[in-house]
JSON list of C-alpha atoms in Angstrom, two decimals:
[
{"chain": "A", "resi": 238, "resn": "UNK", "atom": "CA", "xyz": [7.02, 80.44, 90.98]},
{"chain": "A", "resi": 239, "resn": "UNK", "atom": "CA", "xyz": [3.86, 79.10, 90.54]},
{"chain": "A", "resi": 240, "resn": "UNK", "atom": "CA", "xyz": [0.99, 79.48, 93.38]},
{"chain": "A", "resi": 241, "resn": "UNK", "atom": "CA", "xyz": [-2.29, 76.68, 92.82]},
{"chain": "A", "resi": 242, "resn": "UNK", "atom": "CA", "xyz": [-5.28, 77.05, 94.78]},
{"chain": "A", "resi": 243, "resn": "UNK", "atom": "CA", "xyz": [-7.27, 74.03, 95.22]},
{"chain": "A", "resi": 244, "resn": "UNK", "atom": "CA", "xyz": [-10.71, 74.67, 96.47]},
{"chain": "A", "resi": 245, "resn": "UNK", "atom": "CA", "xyz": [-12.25, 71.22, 97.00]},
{"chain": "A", "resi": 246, "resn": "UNK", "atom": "CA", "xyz": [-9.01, 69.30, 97.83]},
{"chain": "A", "resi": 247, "resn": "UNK", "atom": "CA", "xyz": [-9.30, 65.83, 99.05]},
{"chain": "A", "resi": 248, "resn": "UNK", "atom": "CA", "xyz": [-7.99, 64.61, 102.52]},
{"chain": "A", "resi": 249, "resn": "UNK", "atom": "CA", "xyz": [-4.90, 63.64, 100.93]},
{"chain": "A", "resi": 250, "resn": "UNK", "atom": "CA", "xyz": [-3.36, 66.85, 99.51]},
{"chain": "A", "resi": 251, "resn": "UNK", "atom": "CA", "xyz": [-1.73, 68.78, 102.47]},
{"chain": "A", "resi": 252, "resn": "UNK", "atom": "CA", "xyz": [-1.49, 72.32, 103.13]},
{"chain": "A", "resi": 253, "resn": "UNK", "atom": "CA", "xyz": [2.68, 73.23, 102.95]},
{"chain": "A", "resi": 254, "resn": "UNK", "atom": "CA", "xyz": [3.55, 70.07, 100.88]},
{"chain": "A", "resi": 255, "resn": "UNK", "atom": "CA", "xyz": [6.22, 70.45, 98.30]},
{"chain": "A", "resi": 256, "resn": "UNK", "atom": "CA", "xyz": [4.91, 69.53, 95.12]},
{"chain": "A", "resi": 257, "resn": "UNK", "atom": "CA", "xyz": [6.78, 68.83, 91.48]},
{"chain": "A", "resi": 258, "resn": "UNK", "atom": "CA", "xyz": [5.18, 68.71, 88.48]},
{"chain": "A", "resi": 259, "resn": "UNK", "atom": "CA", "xyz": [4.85, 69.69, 84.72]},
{"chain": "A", "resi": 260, "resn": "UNK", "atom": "CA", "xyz": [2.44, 72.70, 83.47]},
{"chain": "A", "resi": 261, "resn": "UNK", "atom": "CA", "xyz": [2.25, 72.88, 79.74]},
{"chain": "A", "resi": 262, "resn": "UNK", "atom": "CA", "xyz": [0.43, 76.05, 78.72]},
{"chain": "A", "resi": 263, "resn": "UNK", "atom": "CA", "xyz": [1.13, 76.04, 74.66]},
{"chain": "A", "resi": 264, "resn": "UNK", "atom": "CA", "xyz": [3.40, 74.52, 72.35]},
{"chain": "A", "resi": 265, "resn": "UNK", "atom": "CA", "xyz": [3.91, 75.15, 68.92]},
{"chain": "A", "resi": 266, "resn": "UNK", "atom": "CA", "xyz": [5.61, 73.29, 66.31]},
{"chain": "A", "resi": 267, "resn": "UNK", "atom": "CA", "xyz": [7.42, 74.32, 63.43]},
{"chain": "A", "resi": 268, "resn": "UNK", "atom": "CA", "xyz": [8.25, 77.79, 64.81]},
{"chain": "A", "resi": 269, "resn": "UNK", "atom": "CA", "xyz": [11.06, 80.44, 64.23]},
{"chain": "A", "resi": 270, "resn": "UNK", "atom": "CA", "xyz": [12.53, 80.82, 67.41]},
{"chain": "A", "resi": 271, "resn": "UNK", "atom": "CA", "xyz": [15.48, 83.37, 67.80]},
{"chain": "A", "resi": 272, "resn": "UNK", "atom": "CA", "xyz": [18.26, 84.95, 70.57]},
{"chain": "A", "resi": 273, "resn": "UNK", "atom": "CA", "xyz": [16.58, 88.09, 72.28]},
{"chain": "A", "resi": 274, "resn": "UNK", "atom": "CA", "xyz": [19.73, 89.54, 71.92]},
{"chain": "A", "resi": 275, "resn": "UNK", "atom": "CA", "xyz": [19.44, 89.56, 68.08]},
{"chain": "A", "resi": 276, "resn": "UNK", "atom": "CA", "xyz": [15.75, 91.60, 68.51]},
{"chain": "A", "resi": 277, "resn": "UNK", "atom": "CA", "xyz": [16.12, 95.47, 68.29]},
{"chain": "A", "resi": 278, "resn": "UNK", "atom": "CA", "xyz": [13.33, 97.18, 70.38]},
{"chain": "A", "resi": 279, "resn": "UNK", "atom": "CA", "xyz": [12.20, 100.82, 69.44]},
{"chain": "A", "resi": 280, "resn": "UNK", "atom": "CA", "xyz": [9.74, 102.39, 72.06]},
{"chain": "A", "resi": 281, "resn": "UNK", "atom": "CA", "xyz": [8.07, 105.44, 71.76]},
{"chain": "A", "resi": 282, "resn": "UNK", "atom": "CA", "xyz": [5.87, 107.25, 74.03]},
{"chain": "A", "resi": 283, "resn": "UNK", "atom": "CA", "xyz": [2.37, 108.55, 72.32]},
{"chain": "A", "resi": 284, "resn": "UNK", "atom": "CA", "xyz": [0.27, 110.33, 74.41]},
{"chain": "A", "resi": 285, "resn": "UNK", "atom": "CA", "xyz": [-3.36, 110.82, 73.59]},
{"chain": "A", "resi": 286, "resn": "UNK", "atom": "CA", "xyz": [-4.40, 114.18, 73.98]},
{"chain": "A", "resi": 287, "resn": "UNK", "atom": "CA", "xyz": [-7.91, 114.03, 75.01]},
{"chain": "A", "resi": 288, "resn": "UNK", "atom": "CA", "xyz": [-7.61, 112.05, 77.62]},
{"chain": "A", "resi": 289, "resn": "UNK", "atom": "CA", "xyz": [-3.98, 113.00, 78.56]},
{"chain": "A", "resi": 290, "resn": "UNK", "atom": "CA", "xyz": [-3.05, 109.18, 78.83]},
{"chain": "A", "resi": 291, "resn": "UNK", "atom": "CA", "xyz": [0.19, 108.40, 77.79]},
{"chain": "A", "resi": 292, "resn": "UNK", "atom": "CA", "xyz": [0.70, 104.44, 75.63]},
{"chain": "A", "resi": 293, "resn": "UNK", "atom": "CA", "xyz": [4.11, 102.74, 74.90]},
{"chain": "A", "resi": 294, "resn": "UNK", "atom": "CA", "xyz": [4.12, 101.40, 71.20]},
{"chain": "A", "resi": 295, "resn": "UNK", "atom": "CA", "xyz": [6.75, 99.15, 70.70]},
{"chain": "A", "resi": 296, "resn": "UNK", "atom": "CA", "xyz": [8.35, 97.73, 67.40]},
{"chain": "A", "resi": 297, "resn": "UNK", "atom": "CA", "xyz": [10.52, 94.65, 66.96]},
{"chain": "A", "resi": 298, "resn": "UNK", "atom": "CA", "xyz": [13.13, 94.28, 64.16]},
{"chain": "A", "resi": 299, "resn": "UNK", "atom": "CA", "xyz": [15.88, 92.42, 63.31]},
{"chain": "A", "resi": 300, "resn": "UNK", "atom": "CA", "xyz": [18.81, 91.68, 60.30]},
{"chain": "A", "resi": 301, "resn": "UNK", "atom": "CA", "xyz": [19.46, 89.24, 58.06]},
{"chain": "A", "resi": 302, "resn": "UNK", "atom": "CA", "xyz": [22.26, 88.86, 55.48]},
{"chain": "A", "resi": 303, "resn": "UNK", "atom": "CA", "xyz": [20.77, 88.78, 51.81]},
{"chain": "A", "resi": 304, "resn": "UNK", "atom": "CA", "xyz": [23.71, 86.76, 50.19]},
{"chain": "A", "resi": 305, "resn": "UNK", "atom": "CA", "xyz": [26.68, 88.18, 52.26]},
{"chain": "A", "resi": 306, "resn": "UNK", "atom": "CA", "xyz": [27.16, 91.63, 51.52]},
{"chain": "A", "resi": 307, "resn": "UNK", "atom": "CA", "xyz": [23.79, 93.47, 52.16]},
{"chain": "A", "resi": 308, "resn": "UNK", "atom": "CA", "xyz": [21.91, 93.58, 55.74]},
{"chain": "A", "resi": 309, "resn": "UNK", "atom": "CA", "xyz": [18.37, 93.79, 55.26]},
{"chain": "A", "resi": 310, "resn": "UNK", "atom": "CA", "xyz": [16.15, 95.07, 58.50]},
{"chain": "A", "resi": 311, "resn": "UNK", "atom": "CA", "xyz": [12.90, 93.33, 59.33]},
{"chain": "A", "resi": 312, "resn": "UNK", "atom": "CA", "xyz": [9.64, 93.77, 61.41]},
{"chain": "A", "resi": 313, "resn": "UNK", "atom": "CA", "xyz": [9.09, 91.41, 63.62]},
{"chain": "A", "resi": 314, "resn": "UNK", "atom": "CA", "xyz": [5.72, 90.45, 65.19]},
{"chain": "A", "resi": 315, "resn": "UNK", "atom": "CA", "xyz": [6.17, 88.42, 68.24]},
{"chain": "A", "resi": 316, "resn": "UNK", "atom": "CA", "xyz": [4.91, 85.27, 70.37]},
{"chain": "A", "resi": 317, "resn": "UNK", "atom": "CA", "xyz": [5.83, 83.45, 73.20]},
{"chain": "A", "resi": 318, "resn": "UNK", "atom": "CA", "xyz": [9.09, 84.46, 75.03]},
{"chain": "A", "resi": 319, "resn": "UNK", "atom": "CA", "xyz": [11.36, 82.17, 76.92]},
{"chain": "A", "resi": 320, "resn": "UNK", "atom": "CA", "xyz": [14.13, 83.79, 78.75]},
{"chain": "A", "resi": 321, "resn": "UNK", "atom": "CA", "xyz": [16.75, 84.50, 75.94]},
{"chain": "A", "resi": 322, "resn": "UNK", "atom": "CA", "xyz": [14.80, 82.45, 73.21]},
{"chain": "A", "resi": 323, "resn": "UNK", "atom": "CA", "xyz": [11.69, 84.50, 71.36]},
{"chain": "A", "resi": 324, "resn": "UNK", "atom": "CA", "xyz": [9.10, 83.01, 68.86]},
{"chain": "A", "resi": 325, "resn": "UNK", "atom": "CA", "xyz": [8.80, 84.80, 65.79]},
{"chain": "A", "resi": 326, "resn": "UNK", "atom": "CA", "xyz": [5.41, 84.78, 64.11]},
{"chain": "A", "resi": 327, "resn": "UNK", "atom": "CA", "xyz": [6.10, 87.00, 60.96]},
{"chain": "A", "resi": 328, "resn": "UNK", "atom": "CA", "xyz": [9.16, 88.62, 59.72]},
{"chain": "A", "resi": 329, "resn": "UNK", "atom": "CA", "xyz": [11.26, 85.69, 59.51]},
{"chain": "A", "resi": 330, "resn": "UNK", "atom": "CA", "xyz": [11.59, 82.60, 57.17]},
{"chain": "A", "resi": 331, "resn": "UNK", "atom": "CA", "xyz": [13.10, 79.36, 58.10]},
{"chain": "A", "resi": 332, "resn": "UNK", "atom": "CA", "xyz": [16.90, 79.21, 56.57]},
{"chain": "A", "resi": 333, "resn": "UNK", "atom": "CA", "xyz": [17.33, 82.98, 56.66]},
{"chain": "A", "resi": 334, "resn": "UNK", "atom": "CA", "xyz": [20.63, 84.02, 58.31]},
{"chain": "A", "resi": 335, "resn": "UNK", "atom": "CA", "xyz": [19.91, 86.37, 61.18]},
{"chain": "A", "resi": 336, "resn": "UNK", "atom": "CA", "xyz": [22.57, 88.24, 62.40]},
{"chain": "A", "resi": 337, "resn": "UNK", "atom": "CA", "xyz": [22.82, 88.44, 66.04]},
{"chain": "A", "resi": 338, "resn": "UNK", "atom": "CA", "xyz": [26.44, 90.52, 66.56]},
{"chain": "A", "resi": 339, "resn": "UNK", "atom": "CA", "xyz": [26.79, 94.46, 65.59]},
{"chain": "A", "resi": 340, "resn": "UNK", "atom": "CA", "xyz": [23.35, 94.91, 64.38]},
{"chain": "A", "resi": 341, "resn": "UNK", "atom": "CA", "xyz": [22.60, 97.74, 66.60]},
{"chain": "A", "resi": 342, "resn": "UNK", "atom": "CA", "xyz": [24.85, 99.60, 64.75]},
{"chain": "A", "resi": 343, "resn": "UNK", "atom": "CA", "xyz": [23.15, 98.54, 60.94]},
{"chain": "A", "resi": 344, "resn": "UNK", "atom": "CA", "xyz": [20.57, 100.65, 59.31]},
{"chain": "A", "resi": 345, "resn": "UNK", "atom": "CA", "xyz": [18.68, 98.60, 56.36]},
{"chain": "A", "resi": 346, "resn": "UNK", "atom": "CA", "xyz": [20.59, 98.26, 53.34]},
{"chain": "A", "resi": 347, "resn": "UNK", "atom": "CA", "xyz": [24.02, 98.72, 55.34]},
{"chain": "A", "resi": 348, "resn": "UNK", "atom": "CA", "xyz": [26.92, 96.64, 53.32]},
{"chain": "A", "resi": 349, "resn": "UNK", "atom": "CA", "xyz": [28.28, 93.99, 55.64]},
{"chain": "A", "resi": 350, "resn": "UNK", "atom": "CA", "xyz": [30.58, 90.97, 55.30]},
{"chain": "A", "resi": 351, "resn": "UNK", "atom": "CA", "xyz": [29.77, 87.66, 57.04]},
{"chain": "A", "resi": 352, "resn": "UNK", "atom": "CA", "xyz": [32.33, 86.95, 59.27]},
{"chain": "A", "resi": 353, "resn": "UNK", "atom": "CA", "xyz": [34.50, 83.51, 58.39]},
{"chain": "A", "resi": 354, "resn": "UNK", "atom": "CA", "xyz": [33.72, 83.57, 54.66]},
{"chain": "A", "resi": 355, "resn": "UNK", "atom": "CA", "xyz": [35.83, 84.51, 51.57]},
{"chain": "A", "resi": 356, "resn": "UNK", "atom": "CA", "xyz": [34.46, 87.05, 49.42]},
{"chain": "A", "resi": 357, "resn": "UNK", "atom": "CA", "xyz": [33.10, 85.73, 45.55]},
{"chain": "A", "resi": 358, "resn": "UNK", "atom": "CA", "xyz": [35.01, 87.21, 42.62]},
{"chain": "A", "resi": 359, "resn": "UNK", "atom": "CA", "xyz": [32.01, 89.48, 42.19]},
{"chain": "A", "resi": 360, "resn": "UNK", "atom": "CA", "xyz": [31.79, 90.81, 46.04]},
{"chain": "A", "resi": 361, "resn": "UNK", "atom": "CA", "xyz": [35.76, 91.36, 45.71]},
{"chain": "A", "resi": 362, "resn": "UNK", "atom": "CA", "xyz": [35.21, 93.21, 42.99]},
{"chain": "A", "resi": 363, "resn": "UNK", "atom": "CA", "xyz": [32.54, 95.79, 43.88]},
{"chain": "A", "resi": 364, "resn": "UNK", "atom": "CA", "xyz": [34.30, 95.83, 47.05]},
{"chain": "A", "resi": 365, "resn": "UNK", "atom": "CA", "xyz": [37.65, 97.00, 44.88]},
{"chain": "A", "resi": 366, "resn": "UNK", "atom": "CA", "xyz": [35.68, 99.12, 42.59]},
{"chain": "A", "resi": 367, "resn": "UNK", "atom": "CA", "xyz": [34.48, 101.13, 46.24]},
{"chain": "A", "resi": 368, "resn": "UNK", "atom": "CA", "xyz": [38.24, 100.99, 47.20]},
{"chain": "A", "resi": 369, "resn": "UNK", "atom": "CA", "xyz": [39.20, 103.10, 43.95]},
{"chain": "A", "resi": 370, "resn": "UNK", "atom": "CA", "xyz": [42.30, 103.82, 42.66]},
{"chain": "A", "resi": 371, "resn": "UNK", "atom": "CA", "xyz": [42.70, 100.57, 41.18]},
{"chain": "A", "resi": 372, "resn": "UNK", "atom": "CA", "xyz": [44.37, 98.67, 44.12]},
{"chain": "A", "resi": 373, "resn": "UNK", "atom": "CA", "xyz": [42.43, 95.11, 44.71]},
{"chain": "A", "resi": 374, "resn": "UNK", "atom": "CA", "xyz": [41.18, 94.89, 48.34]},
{"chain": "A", "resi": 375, "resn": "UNK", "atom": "CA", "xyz": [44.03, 91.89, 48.40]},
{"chain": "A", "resi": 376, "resn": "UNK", "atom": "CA", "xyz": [46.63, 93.79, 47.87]},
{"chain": "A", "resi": 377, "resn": "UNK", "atom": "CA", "xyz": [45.56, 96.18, 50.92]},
{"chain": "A", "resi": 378, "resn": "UNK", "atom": "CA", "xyz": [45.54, 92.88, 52.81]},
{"chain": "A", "resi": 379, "resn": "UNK", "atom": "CA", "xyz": [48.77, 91.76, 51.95]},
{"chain": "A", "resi": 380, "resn": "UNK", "atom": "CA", "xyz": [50.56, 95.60, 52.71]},
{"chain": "A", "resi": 381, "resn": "UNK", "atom": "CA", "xyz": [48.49, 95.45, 56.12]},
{"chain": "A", "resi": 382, "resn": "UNK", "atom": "CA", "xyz": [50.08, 92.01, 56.41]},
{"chain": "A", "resi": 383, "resn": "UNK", "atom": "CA", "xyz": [53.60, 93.50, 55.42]},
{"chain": "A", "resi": 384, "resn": "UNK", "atom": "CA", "xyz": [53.11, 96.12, 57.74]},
{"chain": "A", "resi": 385, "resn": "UNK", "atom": "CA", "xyz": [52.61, 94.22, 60.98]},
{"chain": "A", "resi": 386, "resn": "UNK", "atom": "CA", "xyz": [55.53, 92.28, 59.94]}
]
């Protein structure tokens, strides 16, 4: 809601009239915009001794996948908000692939896998090499497979 006051108004505009129109404030171009859902928010309370006044400092991050195994946490500095849709002024680079499910759970450096894709032979292979023993991660598949069968 929007109130306008309009001190020398002319005999034509009417007090109680509906009105429509367009208000653009800012626009930018060529701007990282992302989900708020994908932004993690830390808060925490400082409170100045002195003067006994307490401040909220607040800290924006989010992840992106570095190839498809590694989630890498950023800072984020922030601009104009838009109901679900946020501007991002640093932290971000175009073509970057945010993720926006489970990061809440993700600390920096936390091994993912991008849902949808097949591993490369080198992922499957580190990924076997963590799985020890010698047994491929596709042979677990195809016992889990067995299993349910």
């Amino acid at each position: 809601e929007v109130v306008v006051s309009l001190p020398d108004a002319t005999s034509s505009v009417r007090q109680g009239v509906l009105v429509e129109s367009r208000i653009t404030l800012i626009t930018h171009e060529n701007t990282i915009i992302i989900p708020r859902s994908a932004i993690i928010e830390q808060v925490e309370t400082y409170i100045e001794p002195e003067t006994n006044s307490v401040e909220l400092r607040r800290r924006h991050t989010a992840f992106v996948a570095v190839g498809d195994t590694i989630a890498e946490q950023r800072e984020l500095t922030l601009g104009l908000e838009q109901g679900e849709r946020v501007e991002v002024l640093s932290g971000l680079e175009p073509g970057e692939e945010l993720i926006v499910t489970g990061q809440r759970s993700l600390a920096d450096s936390s091994r993912i896998r991008v849902a949808g894709r097949e591993p490369t032979a080198q992922e499957s292979a580190a990924q076997d090499e963590a799985l020890g023993e010698g047994e491929s991660s596709e042979n677990l598949q195809r016992e889990s497979d067995r299993e349910g069968s």
